[in-house]
PDB file of C-alpha atoms in Angstrom:
ATOM      1  CA  MET A   9    -117.309  95.677 -27.734  1.00  0.00           C
ATOM      2  CA  ALA A  10    -116.415  95.817 -31.389  1.00  0.00           C
ATOM      3  CA  GLY A  11    -112.871  94.572 -31.744  1.00  0.00           C
ATOM      4  CA  GLN A  12    -111.212  92.768 -34.595  1.00  0.00           C
ATOM      5  CA  ALA A  13    -107.806  91.111 -34.612  1.00  0.00           C
ATOM      6  CA  GLU A  14    -105.534  91.337 -37.617  1.00  0.00           C
ATOM      7  CA  MET A  15    -105.396  87.684 -38.670  1.00  0.00           C
ATOM      8  CA  ASP A  16    -102.153  88.067 -40.625  1.00  0.00           C
ATOM      9  CA  GLN A  17    -100.204  89.184 -37.537  1.00  0.00           C
ATOM     10  CA  GLY A  18     -98.671  87.023 -34.846  1.00  0.00           C
ATOM     11  CA  GLY A  19     -99.950  86.658 -31.298  1.00  0.00           C
ATOM     12  CA  GLU A  20     -97.432  89.178 -29.979  1.00  0.00           C
ATOM     13  CA  VAL A  21     -99.089  91.932 -32.046  1.00  0.00           C
ATOM     14  CA  ALA A  22    -102.754  90.954 -32.393  1.00  0.00           C
ATOM     15  CA  PRO A  23    -104.912  91.559 -30.516  1.00  0.00           C
ATOM     16  CA  PRO A  24    -103.567  94.821 -29.167  1.00  0.00           C
ATOM     17  CA  PHE A  25    -102.971  95.084 -25.435  1.00  0.00           C
ATOM     18  CA  SER A  26    -105.785  97.635 -25.152  1.00  0.00           C
ATOM     19  CA  ASP A  27    -108.288  95.103 -26.558  1.00  0.00           C
ATOM     20  CA  ILE A  28    -107.149  92.502 -24.040  1.00  0.00           C
ATOM     21  CA  ARG A  29    -107.555  94.979 -21.182  1.00  0.00           C
ATOM     22  CA  THR A  30    -111.043  95.895 -22.408  1.00  0.00           C
ATOM     23  CA  ALA A  31    -112.017  92.213 -22.613  1.00  0.00           C
ATOM     24  CA  GLU A  32    -110.713  91.631 -19.074  1.00  0.00           C
ATOM     25  CA  PHE A  33    -112.708  94.588 -17.768  1.00  0.00           C
ATOM     26  CA  LEU A  34    -115.917  93.554 -19.519  1.00  0.00           C
ATOM     27  CA  GLY A  35    -115.514  89.931 -18.434  1.00  0.00           C
ATOM     28  CA  ARG A  36    -115.066  91.026 -14.829  1.00  0.00           C
ATOM     29  CA  ARG A  37    -118.143  93.239 -15.075  1.00  0.00           C
ATOM     30  CA  VAL A  38    -120.271  90.428 -16.515  1.00  0.00           C
ATOM     31  CA  ALA A  39    -119.166  88.176 -13.637  1.00  0.00           C
ATOM     32  CA  GLU A  40    -120.063  90.868 -11.077  1.00  0.00           C
ATOM     33  CA  VAL A  41    -123.523  91.396 -12.555  1.00  0.00           C
ATOM     34  CA  ALA A  42    -124.124  87.632 -12.702  1.00  0.00           C
ATOM     35  CA  GLN A  43    -123.222  87.355  -9.009  1.00  0.00           C
ATOM     36  CA  GLU A  44    -125.566  90.231  -8.153  1.00  0.00           C
ATOM     37  CA  LEU A  45    -128.377  88.641 -10.145  1.00  0.00           C
ATOM     38  CA  SER A  46    -127.817  85.284  -8.478  1.00  0.00           C
ATOM     39  CA  ALA A  47    -127.699  86.849  -5.003  1.00  0.00           C
ATOM     40  CA  GLY A  48    -130.860  88.840  -5.722  1.00  0.00           C
ATOM     41  CA  ARG A  49    -132.724  85.745  -6.853  1.00  0.00           C
ATOM     42  CA  ALA A  50    -131.569  83.881  -3.758  1.00  0.00           C
ATOM     43  CA  ALA A  51    -132.664  86.754  -1.488  1.00  0.00           C
ATOM     44  CA  LEU A  52    -136.100  86.679  -3.103  1.00  0.00           C
ATOM     45  CA  ASN A  53    -136.170  82.874  -2.887  1.00  0.00           C
ATOM     46  CA  ARG A  54    -136.476  82.604  -6.677  1.00  0.00           C
ATOM     47  CA  ARG A  55    -134.907  79.835  -8.698  1.00  0.00           C
ATOM     48  CA  PRO A  56    -133.461  80.496 -12.151  1.00  0.00           C
ATOM     49  CA  VAL A  57    -135.983  79.894 -14.929  1.00  0.00           C
ATOM     50  CA  ARG A  58    -134.622  77.489 -17.521  1.00  0.00           C
ATOM     51  CA  GLY A  59    -135.860  77.123 -21.063  1.00  0.00           C
ATOM     52  CA  ILE A  60    -137.440  80.546 -21.508  1.00  0.00           C
ATOM     53  CA  PRO A  61    -137.818  81.630 -25.148  1.00  0.00           C
ATOM     54  CA  GLY A  62    -134.793  83.566 -26.322  1.00  0.00           C
ATOM     55  CA  GLY A  63    -132.621  82.198 -23.530  1.00  0.00           C
ATOM     56  CA  ALA A  64    -129.377  80.280 -23.857  1.00  0.00           C
ATOM     57  CA  ASP A  65    -131.236  76.974 -24.213  1.00  0.00           C
ATOM     58  CA  GLY A  66    -132.587  78.097 -27.573  1.00  0.00           C
ATOM     59  CA  GLN A  67    -129.279  79.469 -28.801  1.00  0.00           C
ATOM     60  CA  ASP A  68    -127.394  76.159 -28.819  1.00  0.00           C
ATOM     61  CA  PRO A  69    -129.668  73.529 -30.402  1.00  0.00           C
ATOM     62  CA  GLU A  70    -126.681  71.277 -31.176  1.00  0.00           C
ATOM     63  CA  ARG A  71    -125.751  71.376 -27.459  1.00  0.00           C
ATOM     64  CA  ARG A  72    -122.145  72.318 -28.173  1.00  0.00           C
ATOM     65  CA  GLY A  73    -121.585  74.802 -25.379  1.00  0.00           C
ATOM     66  CA  VAL A  74    -124.347  74.425 -22.808  1.00  0.00           C
ATOM     67  CA  ALA A  75    -124.266  71.784 -20.094  1.00  0.00           C
ATOM     68  CA  HIS A  76    -127.815  70.472 -19.876  1.00  0.00           C
ATOM     69  CA  ARG A  77    -129.088  68.889 -16.674  1.00  0.00           C
ATOM     70  CA  GLU A  78    -129.825  65.523 -18.306  1.00  0.00           C
ATOM     71  CA  ASP A  79    -126.302  65.414 -19.745  1.00  0.00           C
ATOM     72  CA  ILE A  80    -124.789  66.123 -16.337  1.00  0.00           C
ATOM     73  CA  GLU A  81    -126.995  63.500 -14.681  1.00  0.00           C
ATOM     74  CA  ALA A  82    -126.038  60.912 -17.320  1.00  0.00           C
ATOM     75  CA  ILE A  83    -122.346  61.558 -16.726  1.00  0.00           C
ATOM     76  CA  ALA A  84    -122.818  61.430 -12.962  1.00  0.00           C
ATOM     77  CA  SER A  85    -124.669  58.103 -13.145  1.00  0.00           C
ATOM     78  CA  THR A  86    -121.895  56.474 -15.199  1.00  0.00           C
ATOM     79  CA  THR A  87    -119.145  57.627 -12.846  1.00  0.00           C
ATOM     80  CA  ALA A  88    -120.940  56.764  -9.596  1.00  0.00           C
TER      81      ALA A  88
END
């Protein structure tokens, strides 16, 4: 999707309703495909492969948007 909001307009104008509808559709489709992929891996008894080159792990070296297992375990151990 190649959309661009007019930054000098208020939220009631930008982004246009059509862009919002397109984003909703594409987001729903991504969720459906992710569910199919997950179900397919489960049916084949395959676990997700973490840390493959070019994957999400390599795209966020500052760890701003990806929840890493060790981070989750550290949080869980402090709240237990």
